[in-house]
Coordinates of C-alpha atoms in Angstrom, one line a residue:
Chain A
M1 CA -8.8 -14.3 46.4
A2 CA -10.9 -11.3 47.2
I3 CA -9.0 -10.7 50.4
A4 CA -5.7 -11.0 48.6
A5 CA -6.8 -8.5 46.0
S6 CA -8.0 -6.0 48.6
S7 CA -4.8 -6.3 50.6
T8 CA -2.7 -5.6 47.6
D9 CA -4.9 -2.6 46.9
S10 CA -4.3 -1.2 50.3
T11 CA -0.6 -1.6 50.1
L12 CA -0.7 0.1 46.7
A13 CA -2.7 2.9 48.3
I14 CA -0.1 3.3 50.9
Q15 CA 2.8 3.3 48.4
R16 CA 1.2 5.5 45.9
P17 CA 2.0 8.9 47.3
S18 CA 5.7 7.9 47.7
A19 CA 5.8 6.6 44.2
V20 CA 4.5 9.8 42.8
H21 CA 6.8 11.7 45.0
R22 CA 9.7 9.6 43.8
W23 CA 8.9 10.3 40.1
L24 CA 8.5 14.0 40.8
Q25 CA 11.9 14.0 42.5
H26 CA 13.4 12.2 39.5
L27 CA 11.9 14.9 37.2
T28 CA 13.0 17.9 39.2
A29 CA 16.5 16.4 39.6
R30 CA 16.9 16.5 35.9
P31 CA 15.4 19.5 34.2
S32 CA 16.1 18.1 30.7
G33 CA 13.7 15.2 31.4
L34 CA 11.1 17.7 32.5
L35 CA 11.6 19.8 29.3
G36 CA 11.3 16.6 27.2
L37 CA 8.0 15.7 29.0
V38 CA 6.6 19.3 28.4
I39 CA 7.5 19.2 24.7
V40 CA 6.0 15.7 24.2
V41 CA 2.8 16.6 26.1
T42 CA 2.5 19.8 24.1
F43 CA 2.7 18.0 20.8
V44 CA 0.3 15.4 21.9
L45 CA -2.2 18.0 23.0
L46 CA -1.8 20.0 19.8
A47 CA -2.4 16.8 17.8
I48 CA -5.6 15.9 19.8
L49 CA -7.0 19.4 19.8
A50 CA -5.9 20.2 16.2
P51 CA -9.3 21.2 14.9
V52 CA -9.8 23.5 17.9
V53 CA -6.4 25.2 18.1
A54 CA -5.5 25.5 14.4
P55 CA -6.3 29.1 13.2
H56 CA -7.1 28.0 9.7
D57 CA -8.2 25.1 7.6
P58 CA -4.9 23.2 6.8
L59 CA -6.2 22.2 3.3
Q60 CA -7.8 25.5 2.3
Q61 CA -5.9 26.9 -0.7
N62 CA -6.1 30.7 -1.3
W63 CA -4.4 32.1 -4.3
K64 CA -4.6 35.6 -2.9
V65 CA -2.2 34.9 0.0
R66 CA 0.4 32.7 -1.7
L67 CA 3.9 32.7 0.0
E68 CA 3.1 35.3 2.6
P69 CA 6.1 35.7 5.0
P70 CA 5.6 35.0 8.7
L71 CA 3.7 37.5 10.9
T72 CA 2.1 39.3 8.0
S73 CA -1.5 39.6 7.3
G74 CA -2.5 38.7 3.7
D75 CA -4.8 40.6 1.3
D76 CA -7.7 38.9 3.0
G77 CA -6.8 40.7 6.3
Q78 CA -6.1 37.5 8.2
L79 CA -3.0 37.0 10.2
Y80 CA -0.7 34.1 9.1
I81 CA 1.7 33.7 12.0
L82 CA 4.2 31.4 10.3
G83 CA 3.4 32.5 6.8
T84 CA 1.7 30.6 3.9
D85 CA 3.0 28.1 1.4
S86 CA 2.9 28.2 -2.4
L87 CA -0.8 27.3 -2.5
G88 CA -1.7 29.9 0.1
R89 CA -2.3 27.4 2.9
D90 CA -1.6 28.5 6.5
I91 CA 1.7 26.8 7.6
L92 CA 0.9 26.9 11.3
S93 CA -2.4 25.0 10.8
R94 CA -0.7 22.5 8.6
L95 CA 2.0 22.0 11.2
I96 CA -0.6 21.4 13.9
F97 CA -2.5 18.8 11.8
G98 CA 0.9 17.4 10.7
A99 CA 1.6 16.4 14.3
R100 CA -1.4 14.0 14.1
I101 CA 0.2 12.1 11.2
S102 CA 3.7 12.1 12.8
I103 CA 2.5 10.9 16.2
A104 CA 0.0 8.3 14.8
V105 CA 2.5 6.8 12.4
A106 CA 5.3 6.7 15.1
V107 CA 3.1 5.2 17.8
L108 CA 1.5 2.6 15.6
A109 CA 4.9 1.6 14.0
V110 CA 6.6 1.3 17.4
A111 CA 3.7 -0.8 18.7
L112 CA 4.2 -3.2 15.7
R113 CA 8.0 -3.2 16.0
S114 CA 8.0 -3.9 19.7
S115 CA 5.3 -6.6 19.7
M116 CA 7.1 -8.4 16.8
G117 CA 10.5 -8.0 18.4
V118 CA 9.4 -9.0 21.9
L119 CA 7.7 -12.2 20.6
I120 CA 10.7 -13.1 18.5
G121 CA 13.1 -12.3 21.3
L122 CA 11.1 -14.3 23.9
A123 CA 10.9 -17.3 21.5
A124 CA 14.6 -17.2 20.6
G125 CA 15.8 -16.8 24.2
Y126 CA 13.4 -19.3 25.8
Y127 CA 13.6 -22.1 23.3
R128 CA 17.2 -21.6 22.3
G129 CA 18.7 -24.2 20.0
P130 CA 17.6 -24.2 16.3
T131 CA 14.8 -21.7 16.8
D132 CA 17.3 -19.2 18.3
A133 CA 19.8 -19.9 15.5
V134 CA 17.3 -19.3 12.7
L135 CA 15.8 -16.2 14.3
M136 CA 19.2 -14.6 15.0
R137 CA 20.4 -15.3 11.4
L138 CA 17.3 -13.6 10.2
A139 CA 18.3 -10.6 12.3
D140 CA 21.8 -10.7 10.7
I141 CA 20.2 -10.7 7.3
Q142 CA 17.9 -7.8 8.1
L143 CA 20.9 -5.8 9.5
A144 CA 22.8 -6.2 6.3
I145 CA 20.1 -4.3 4.5
P146 CA 20.0 -0.7 5.8
F147 CA 16.7 0.2 7.2
L148 CA 16.1 3.0 4.8
V149 CA 17.1 0.9 1.8
L150 CA 14.6 -1.7 2.8
A151 CA 11.9 0.7 3.7
I152 CA 12.3 2.7 0.4
A153 CA 12.3 -0.5 -1.7
L154 CA 9.2 -1.8 0.1
M155 CA 7.3 1.5 -0.2
A156 CA 8.1 1.6 -3.9
I157 CA 6.7 -1.8 -4.4
I158 CA 3.6 -2.0 -2.1
G159 CA 2.7 1.7 -2.7
T160 CA 2.4 4.7 -0.5
G161 CA -0.1 6.0 2.0
F162 CA -0.7 6.1 5.8
S163 CA -1.5 2.4 6.5
K164 CA 1.4 1.2 4.2
I165 CA 3.9 3.4 5.8
V166 CA 2.9 2.1 9.3
L167 CA 3.2 -1.5 8.0
V168 CA 6.6 -0.9 6.3
L169 CA 8.1 0.9 9.3
G170 CA 6.5 -1.6 11.6
V171 CA 7.9 -4.8 10.1
T172 CA 11.4 -3.6 9.4
G173 CA 12.4 -2.8 13.0
W174 CA 12.1 -5.9 15.2
V175 CA 15.8 -6.6 15.5
T176 CA 16.7 -4.1 18.2
Y177 CA 13.9 -5.4 20.4
G178 CA 14.5 -9.0 19.5
R179 CA 18.2 -9.0 20.4
I180 CA 17.8 -7.2 23.7
V181 CA 14.8 -9.3 24.9
R182 CA 16.6 -12.5 23.8
S183 CA 19.7 -11.6 25.8
E184 CA 17.7 -10.7 28.9
V185 CA 15.6 -13.9 28.6
L186 CA 18.8 -15.9 28.4
S187 CA 20.0 -14.5 31.7
V188 CA 16.6 -14.5 33.4
R189 CA 15.7 -18.0 32.5
E190 CA 18.5 -19.4 34.7
R191 CA 17.3 -17.5 37.8
D192 CA 15.8 -19.4 40.7
Y193 CA 12.2 -18.1 40.5
V194 CA 11.9 -19.1 36.9
E195 CA 13.4 -22.5 37.8
A196 CA 10.8 -22.7 40.6
A197 CA 8.0 -21.8 38.3
R198 CA 9.1 -24.5 35.9
A199 CA 9.4 -27.0 38.7
I200 CA 5.8 -26.5 39.9
G201 CA 4.7 -27.2 36.3
A202 CA 3.8 -23.8 35.1
P203 CA 3.3 -23.9 31.3
N204 CA 5.8 -22.1 29.0
R205 CA 3.4 -19.3 28.2
T206 CA 2.9 -18.5 31.9
I207 CA 6.6 -18.5 32.6
L208 CA 7.3 -16.3 29.6
F209 CA 4.6 -13.7 30.1
R210 CA 4.4 -13.7 33.9
H211 CA 8.0 -14.2 35.0
V212 CA 10.3 -13.3 32.1
L213 CA 8.5 -10.4 30.4
P214 CA 8.1 -8.1 33.5
N215 CA 11.9 -8.3 33.8
V216 CA 12.5 -6.9 30.4
S217 CA 9.7 -4.3 30.5
S218 CA 11.8 -1.4 31.5
S219 CA 14.3 -2.0 28.6
I220 CA 11.3 -2.2 26.3
I221 CA 9.9 1.1 27.5
V222 CA 13.2 2.9 27.1
I223 CA 13.9 1.5 23.6
S224 CA 10.3 2.3 22.5
T225 CA 10.6 5.9 23.6
L226 CA 13.8 6.3 21.5
E227 CA 12.3 4.4 18.7
I228 CA 9.4 6.8 18.6
A229 CA 11.9 9.6 17.8
L230 CA 13.4 7.4 15.0
M231 CA 10.0 6.7 13.6
I232 CA 9.0 10.4 13.5
T233 CA 12.2 11.1 11.5
A234 CA 11.6 8.0 9.3
E235 CA 8.0 9.0 8.4
A236 CA 9.2 12.5 7.6
T237 CA 12.0 11.2 5.5
L238 CA 9.8 8.8 3.4
S239 CA 7.2 11.5 3.0
F240 CA 9.9 14.0 1.9
L241 CA 11.1 11.5 -0.7
G242 CA 7.5 11.2 -2.0
L243 CA 7.2 7.6 -0.7
G244 CA 5.2 8.2 2.5
V245 CA 2.1 10.1 3.3
Q246 CA 0.8 11.7 0.1
P247 CA -0.1 15.4 -0.4
P248 CA -2.4 17.2 0.3
T249 CA -2.4 15.5 3.7
P250 CA -0.2 17.7 5.9
S251 CA 2.8 15.7 6.9
W252 CA 5.9 17.5 8.1
G253 CA 8.1 15.7 5.6
V254 CA 5.8 16.6 2.7
M255 CA 5.8 20.2 3.9
V256 CA 9.7 20.4 3.8
A257 CA 9.6 18.9 0.3
D258 CA 7.1 21.6 -0.7
G259 CA 9.6 24.3 0.3
R260 CA 12.6 22.6 -1.3
D261 CA 12.8 24.8 -4.4
L262 CA 11.9 27.9 -2.4
I263 CA 15.0 28.1 -0.3
Y264 CA 16.3 31.0 -2.5
G265 CA 13.6 33.3 -1.2
Q266 CA 10.8 31.8 0.8
W267 CA 12.8 30.1 3.5
W268 CA 9.9 29.7 5.9
V269 CA 8.0 27.2 3.8
S270 CA 10.6 24.4 4.6
A271 CA 12.1 25.9 7.8
W272 CA 9.1 25.6 10.1
P273 CA 8.2 22.0 9.4
G274 CA 11.9 21.1 9.8
L275 CA 12.0 22.8 13.1
A276 CA 8.8 21.1 14.2
I277 CA 10.5 17.7 13.5
C278 CA 13.6 18.8 15.4
L279 CA 11.6 19.9 18.4
A280 CA 9.4 16.8 18.5
V281 CA 12.4 14.4 18.1
L282 CA 14.4 16.4 20.7
G283 CA 11.5 16.2 23.2
V284 CA 11.1 12.5 22.8
N285 CA 14.9 11.9 23.0
L286 CA 15.2 14.0 26.2
L287 CA 12.3 12.0 27.7
G288 CA 13.9 8.7 26.6
D289 CA 17.3 9.6 28.1
W290 CA 15.7 10.5 31.3
L291 CA 13.6 7.3 31.4
R292 CA 16.7 5.3 30.7
D293 CA 18.5 6.8 33.7
V294 CA 15.5 6.3 36.0
L295 CA 14.6 2.8 34.9
D296 CA 18.0 1.3 34.2
P297 CA 18.9 -0.5 37.4
T298 CA 22.7 -0.1 36.9
T299 CA 22.4 3.7 36.9
R300 CA 19.3 4.0 39.0
G301 CA 19.8 6.1 42.0
G302 CA 23.4 6.8 41.0
A303 CA 22.7 9.6 38.6
L304 CA 19.9 10.9 40.8
Q305 CA 22.1 10.7 43.9
R306 CA 24.9 12.6 42.2
R307 CA 22.5 15.3 41.1
L308 CA 20.9 15.7 44.5
S309 CA 24.1 15.9 46.4
K310 CA 25.4 18.4 43.9
R311 CA 22.3 20.6 44.5
D312 CA 22.8 20.3 48.3
A313 CA 26.4 21.3 48.1
Chain B
M1 CA 42.4 -16.9 14.5
A2 CA 42.0 -18.8 11.3
R3 CA 38.9 -20.5 12.7
F4 CA 37.4 -17.1 13.7
I5 CA 38.0 -15.8 10.1
T6 CA 36.4 -18.9 8.5
R7 CA 33.5 -18.7 10.8
R8 CA 32.9 -15.0 10.0
L9 CA 33.2 -15.7 6.3
A10 CA 30.7 -18.5 6.5
Q11 CA 28.3 -16.2 8.4
A12 CA 28.7 -13.5 5.7
L13 CA 27.8 -16.1 3.1
V14 CA 24.7 -17.1 5.0
V15 CA 23.7 -13.4 5.3
L16 CA 24.2 -12.8 1.6
F17 CA 22.2 -15.9 0.7
G18 CA 19.4 -14.5 2.9
V19 CA 19.6 -11.1 1.3
S20 CA 19.4 -12.7 -2.2
I21 CA 16.1 -14.3 -1.1
V22 CA 14.8 -11.0 0.2
V23 CA 15.7 -9.3 -3.0
F24 CA 14.0 -12.1 -5.0
V25 CA 10.9 -11.8 -2.9
L26 CA 10.7 -8.0 -3.0
V27 CA 9.6 -7.7 -6.6
R28 CA 7.2 -10.7 -6.2
I29 CA 5.4 -9.3 -3.2
T30 CA 2.7 -7.7 -5.4
G31 CA 2.2 -11.1 -7.1
D32 CA 2.9 -11.1 -10.8
P33 CA 5.8 -8.8 -11.7
T34 CA 4.7 -8.8 -15.4
A35 CA 1.8 -6.5 -14.4
L36 CA 4.5 -4.0 -13.5
L37 CA 6.7 -4.6 -16.5
V38 CA 4.3 -4.4 -19.4
S39 CA 2.2 -1.5 -20.6
A40 CA -1.4 -1.4 -19.5
D41 CA -2.7 -1.9 -23.1
A42 CA -0.6 -5.0 -23.9
R43 CA -2.4 -7.9 -25.5
P44 CA -2.9 -11.0 -23.3
E45 CA -0.8 -13.2 -25.7
D46 CA 2.0 -10.7 -25.4
I47 CA 1.9 -10.8 -21.7
E48 CA 1.9 -14.6 -21.8
R49 CA 5.0 -14.5 -24.0
Y50 CA 6.7 -12.1 -21.7
R51 CA 5.9 -14.3 -18.7
T52 CA 7.5 -17.3 -20.5
S53 CA 10.5 -15.3 -21.5
L54 CA 11.1 -14.2 -17.9
G55 CA 10.5 -17.8 -16.7
L56 CA 7.5 -16.7 -14.5
D57 CA 5.5 -19.8 -15.6
R58 CA 7.9 -22.1 -13.8
P59 CA 7.8 -23.1 -10.1
W60 CA 9.2 -20.6 -7.7
H61 CA 12.2 -22.5 -6.6
E62 CA 13.3 -22.9 -10.3
Q63 CA 12.7 -19.1 -10.6
Y64 CA 14.9 -18.5 -7.6
L65 CA 17.8 -20.6 -8.9
H66 CA 17.5 -18.8 -12.2
F67 CA 17.6 -15.5 -10.4
V68 CA 20.6 -16.4 -8.3
G69 CA 22.4 -18.0 -11.2
H70 CA 22.1 -14.7 -13.1
A71 CA 22.7 -12.5 -10.1
L72 CA 26.0 -14.4 -9.4
R73 CA 27.1 -13.4 -12.9
G74 CA 26.0 -9.9 -12.1
D75 CA 23.0 -10.1 -14.4
F76 CA 19.9 -8.4 -13.0
G77 CA 18.5 -7.7 -16.5
N78 CA 18.5 -4.4 -18.3
S79 CA 17.3 -1.2 -16.8
F80 CA 13.9 -0.3 -18.3
R81 CA 14.9 3.3 -18.4
H82 CA 18.4 3.2 -19.7
R83 CA 18.4 0.0 -21.8
E84 CA 21.7 -0.9 -20.1
P85 CA 22.5 -3.7 -17.7
A86 CA 21.1 -2.6 -14.3
I87 CA 24.3 -3.8 -12.4
A88 CA 26.5 -1.6 -14.6
L89 CA 24.5 1.5 -13.7
V90 CA 24.8 0.7 -10.0
L91 CA 28.5 -0.1 -10.1
E92 CA 29.2 3.0 -12.1
R93 CA 27.8 5.1 -9.2
I94 CA 29.3 3.2 -6.3
P95 CA 32.6 5.0 -6.1
N96 CA 30.8 8.3 -5.6
T97 CA 28.7 6.9 -2.8
L98 CA 31.7 5.3 -1.2
M99 CA 33.5 8.6 -1.4
L100 CA 30.5 10.4 0.3
T101 CA 30.1 7.7 3.1
G102 CA 33.9 7.6 3.5
A103 CA 34.0 11.4 4.0
A104 CA 31.1 11.2 6.4
M105 CA 32.8 8.4 8.4
L106 CA 35.9 10.4 8.6
L107 CA 33.9 13.3 10.0
A108 CA 32.1 11.1 12.4
Y109 CA 35.3 9.6 13.8
S110 CA 37.5 12.8 14.1
L111 CA 35.7 15.8 15.4
P112 CA 33.5 13.9 17.9
I113 CA 36.5 12.3 19.5
L114 CA 37.9 15.8 20.3
A115 CA 34.6 17.1 21.5
G116 CA 33.7 14.0 23.5
L117 CA 37.1 14.0 25.3
L118 CA 36.8 17.7 26.1
S119 CA 33.3 17.1 27.4
A120 CA 34.2 14.1 29.5
M121 CA 37.4 15.7 31.0
R122 CA 35.5 18.7 32.3
P123 CA 32.1 17.3 33.1
N124 CA 29.3 19.7 34.1
T125 CA 31.1 22.8 33.0
A126 CA 29.8 25.4 30.5
L127 CA 31.9 23.8 27.7
D128 CA 30.5 20.4 28.5
A129 CA 26.9 21.8 28.5
L130 CA 27.5 23.5 25.2
I131 CA 28.9 20.4 23.5
R132 CA 26.1 18.2 24.8
G133 CA 23.5 20.8 23.8
I134 CA 24.8 20.9 20.3
A135 CA 25.0 17.1 20.1
I136 CA 21.5 16.5 21.3
C137 CA 20.1 19.1 18.8
A138 CA 22.2 17.7 15.9
Q139 CA 20.8 14.3 16.8
A140 CA 17.2 15.5 16.5
A141 CA 17.6 17.3 13.1
P142 CA 16.4 15.2 10.1
S143 CA 19.1 15.0 7.5
F144 CA 17.0 16.1 4.5
W145 CA 16.2 19.3 6.3
L146 CA 19.6 19.9 7.7
G147 CA 20.9 19.6 4.1
L148 CA 18.5 22.3 2.9
V149 CA 19.4 24.6 5.8
L150 CA 23.1 24.2 5.1
M151 CA 22.4 24.9 1.4
M152 CA 20.4 28.0 2.4
I153 CA 23.2 29.3 4.5
F154 CA 26.4 28.3 2.7
S155 CA 25.3 28.3 -0.9
V156 CA 22.5 30.8 -1.2
R157 CA 23.4 33.4 1.4
L158 CA 27.2 33.2 1.7
D159 CA 27.8 31.7 -1.7
W160 CA 30.8 29.7 -0.3
L161 CA 30.0 26.2 -1.6
P162 CA 28.0 24.9 -4.5
P163 CA 24.4 23.9 -3.9
T164 CA 24.7 20.7 -5.9
G165 CA 26.9 17.9 -4.6
S166 CA 29.8 16.3 -6.5
S167 CA 32.7 14.1 -5.7
T168 CA 35.1 17.1 -5.8
L169 CA 36.4 18.6 -2.5
R170 CA 34.2 21.6 -2.6
G171 CA 31.2 19.6 -3.8
I172 CA 31.4 16.9 -1.1
I173 CA 31.7 19.2 2.0
L174 CA 28.0 20.0 2.5
P175 CA 26.7 16.5 1.6
A176 CA 29.3 14.9 3.9
I177 CA 28.3 17.1 6.9
T178 CA 24.6 16.5 6.2
L179 CA 25.1 12.7 6.2
S180 CA 27.4 12.7 9.1
A181 CA 25.7 15.1 11.5
F182 CA 23.6 12.5 13.3
F183 CA 26.5 10.1 13.7
M184 CA 28.9 12.9 14.9
A185 CA 26.3 13.8 17.5
T186 CA 25.8 10.1 18.5
N187 CA 29.6 9.5 18.8
V188 CA 30.2 12.6 20.9
R189 CA 27.6 11.4 23.4
L190 CA 28.8 7.8 23.2
L191 CA 32.4 8.7 23.8
R192 CA 31.5 11.1 26.6
S193 CA 29.6 8.6 28.6
S194 CA 32.0 5.7 28.1
M195 CA 34.9 8.0 28.9
L196 CA 33.2 9.1 32.2
E197 CA 32.6 5.4 33.0
V198 CA 36.2 4.4 32.3
L199 CA 37.6 7.4 34.2
S200 CA 35.9 6.1 37.4
R201 CA 37.5 2.7 37.1
D202 CA 40.2 1.4 39.4
Y203 CA 43.0 1.2 36.8
V204 CA 42.7 4.8 35.9
R205 CA 42.7 5.8 39.5
T206 CA 45.8 3.6 39.9
A207 CA 47.5 5.3 37.0
R208 CA 46.7 8.7 38.5
A209 CA 47.8 7.6 42.0
K210 CA 51.1 6.3 40.8
G211 CA 51.8 9.9 39.6
L212 CA 51.2 9.6 35.8
S213 CA 50.3 13.0 34.4
E214 CA 46.6 13.5 33.7
S215 CA 47.1 13.6 30.0
L216 CA 49.2 10.5 30.0
A217 CA 46.7 8.6 32.2
I218 CA 43.9 9.5 29.8
R219 CA 45.8 8.8 26.7
R220 CA 47.4 5.5 27.7
H221 CA 44.7 4.0 29.9
A222 CA 41.3 5.6 29.6
F223 CA 40.9 6.6 26.0
K224 CA 41.8 3.2 24.5
N225 CA 39.1 1.5 26.6
A226 CA 36.6 4.2 26.2
A227 CA 37.0 4.0 22.4
I228 CA 35.9 0.4 22.2
P229 CA 32.1 1.2 21.9
L230 CA 33.0 3.6 19.0
V231 CA 34.8 0.8 17.1
T232 CA 31.9 -1.6 17.8
M233 CA 29.5 1.0 16.3
A234 CA 31.5 1.7 13.2
G235 CA 30.0 -1.2 11.2
I236 CA 26.4 -0.3 12.2
Q237 CA 27.0 3.3 11.4
F238 CA 28.5 2.6 8.0
A239 CA 25.4 0.5 7.2
S240 CA 23.1 3.3 8.3
M241 CA 25.1 5.8 6.2
I242 CA 24.6 3.7 3.0
G243 CA 20.8 4.1 3.7
G244 CA 21.1 7.8 4.7
A245 CA 23.1 8.5 1.5
I246 CA 19.9 7.9 -0.4
V247 CA 18.4 11.0 1.3
T248 CA 21.6 13.1 1.2
E249 CA 22.2 12.4 -2.5
T250 CA 18.6 13.3 -3.3
V251 CA 18.8 16.6 -1.5
F252 CA 22.1 17.6 -3.1
A253 CA 21.6 15.9 -6.5
Y254 CA 24.8 14.1 -5.7
P255 CA 25.5 11.5 -8.5
G256 CA 25.7 8.4 -6.3
M257 CA 23.8 5.1 -6.3
G258 CA 21.2 6.4 -3.7
L259 CA 20.1 9.1 -6.2
L260 CA 20.0 6.4 -8.9
A261 CA 17.8 4.3 -6.6
I262 CA 15.3 7.1 -6.0
Q263 CA 15.1 7.9 -9.7
S264 CA 14.6 4.2 -10.4
I265 CA 11.8 4.0 -7.9
Q266 CA 10.0 6.9 -9.4
S267 CA 10.1 5.2 -12.8
R268 CA 9.5 1.7 -11.4
D269 CA 12.8 0.5 -12.8
Y270 CA 12.8 -2.8 -10.8
P271 CA 16.0 -4.4 -12.1
V272 CA 18.0 -1.4 -10.9
I273 CA 16.2 -1.4 -7.5
Q274 CA 17.1 -5.1 -7.1
A275 CA 20.7 -4.5 -8.1
F276 CA 20.9 -1.6 -5.7
V277 CA 19.6 -3.5 -2.7
L278 CA 22.0 -6.4 -3.3
V279 CA 25.0 -4.2 -4.0
S280 CA 24.3 -2.2 -0.8
A281 CA 24.1 -5.4 1.2
I282 CA 27.3 -6.8 -0.3
T283 CA 29.1 -3.5 0.5
I284 CA 27.9 -3.6 4.1
V285 CA 28.8 -7.3 4.6
V286 CA 32.3 -6.7 3.2
V287 CA 32.9 -3.6 5.3
N288 CA 31.7 -5.3 8.4
L289 CA 34.0 -8.3 7.7
L290 CA 36.9 -5.9 7.3
I291 CA 36.0 -4.1 10.6
D292 CA 35.9 -7.6 12.3
L293 CA 39.3 -8.4 11.0
A294 CA 40.6 -5.0 12.2
Y295 CA 39.1 -5.8 15.6
V296 CA 41.0 -9.1 15.8
W297 CA 44.2 -7.3 14.9
L298 CA 43.5 -4.6 17.6
D299 CA 42.4 -7.1 20.3
P300 CA 43.8 -10.6 19.8
R301 CA 41.5 -12.1 22.5
I302 CA 38.5 -11.9 20.2
G303 CA 40.2 -14.1 17.6
L304 CA 41.0 -16.7 20.3
E305 CA 37.4 -16.9 21.5
G306 CA 36.1 -18.0 18.0

């Protein structure tokens, strides 16, 4: 066993530089993917380092510097790069702290969505028959209720706040994963190596998690990236409607709502948080599109090859 | 054909049955709905009488049958706020919402087709890059914010269009663009990629090789096939728009059922929320059924499979 482990280690060690090289090549072949990665990494770093990089306290109200336009220093002599809101809070600092909420809600909700969807999809595809029929009818039912309608009704009933928004966004989104995993399981389960695993008496669980799941992992990664973008928007939307994260916690959606009645004069109060959402979603989408092209076997190489040959020409 | 239609109808009924259970459960998630319905200072015997009058002392399956029996007759109880039947309030607003989603669907399935075709026919040119750039940015913009930005530009600065939405031609333009932007962007990208894929297929190459003009080859052979994913997406996009309409209607104070739903949520008007969820689901199921029928009409092979 130890010998086997060390031998795989050594092969990995030999392959590693080429794998890194390959990914770098993929990235440089498509600048939009690189741009997406840079945007995402920037937002994640800002979120982690928020207390260090934010110039002001995001919750500190100051009635002397209410609604200062961007790039002006208030009566207190401090510079407010993106201006202040109607309570005199620094918008840039609130944006930076808002990234924490956005990223945390999106990542946790997607983790919940994907694990629910993957389990349901594996069960439906592997057991087929009545299990499959019941689960897929459940999917139909859920799709007949628009995601936002269901999310809003649930938030209204169970109440608002960080953990509830994660729960509601998490449990309402398994269908995309469930359907894709199911269809992949249906095709994979007929393959020879799964047949062989079953023939040597491997238990269902081993077959599902060792042999079937790795085959659907790249689809799951791609969907999850794009779902993160959807969840960032969903959190902001619910918070904008007053059904998500509650003030004074700095959430981008709450911040846009704060500036809703100020669009006649103080445009910056709602403009900046909206742009932050756009940029974050754009970054995640660019990264997701790139991952899809790299990981999807039907386009793998093809897209890259075309790009590379074009550059050479 | 007939078998396909009956099967789809049966499926639709199963879905609606499921939705009715979801709606029934929604209000009972928190436990006893009377806690939400009576004022905090109500006397215990009043609460008990209220529970009995709502049938909450009976077993849950009896309660469900009671709920469905009334729901089938369109009875969800009276709105707490308006003292009117909840269903009437929702149905009153549904034409406005259908007008808004209809206008948004029209936008999502007109302009993007032109843009997607332009993009796909001249791939990797400046025009293609511009169209794709706009599409990917429009896809990232949250609709509630886009609505505010459009309002800021076209109502406040330019004073071209009213800042509040209404079902008039002038009043529906901004809300429809706001609701549709994400779907327009998605459809441009969808059509571009499916068009590029179709254009590389053999039958298009044959059409070109046999001397068909480029525009004829595209119109007759490529576009029809490339448009299939768009038709498939129509039902899903319509459902999303019914949800998105809640946000758009709130931003523009557009008098549709989405705005009603948000107002009802703020005042904990549960009968209206229940009626809203069920009416949304019925609308979506019916529209999807119609799209499926249109599909059979467009592509007879689908009907034969069922």
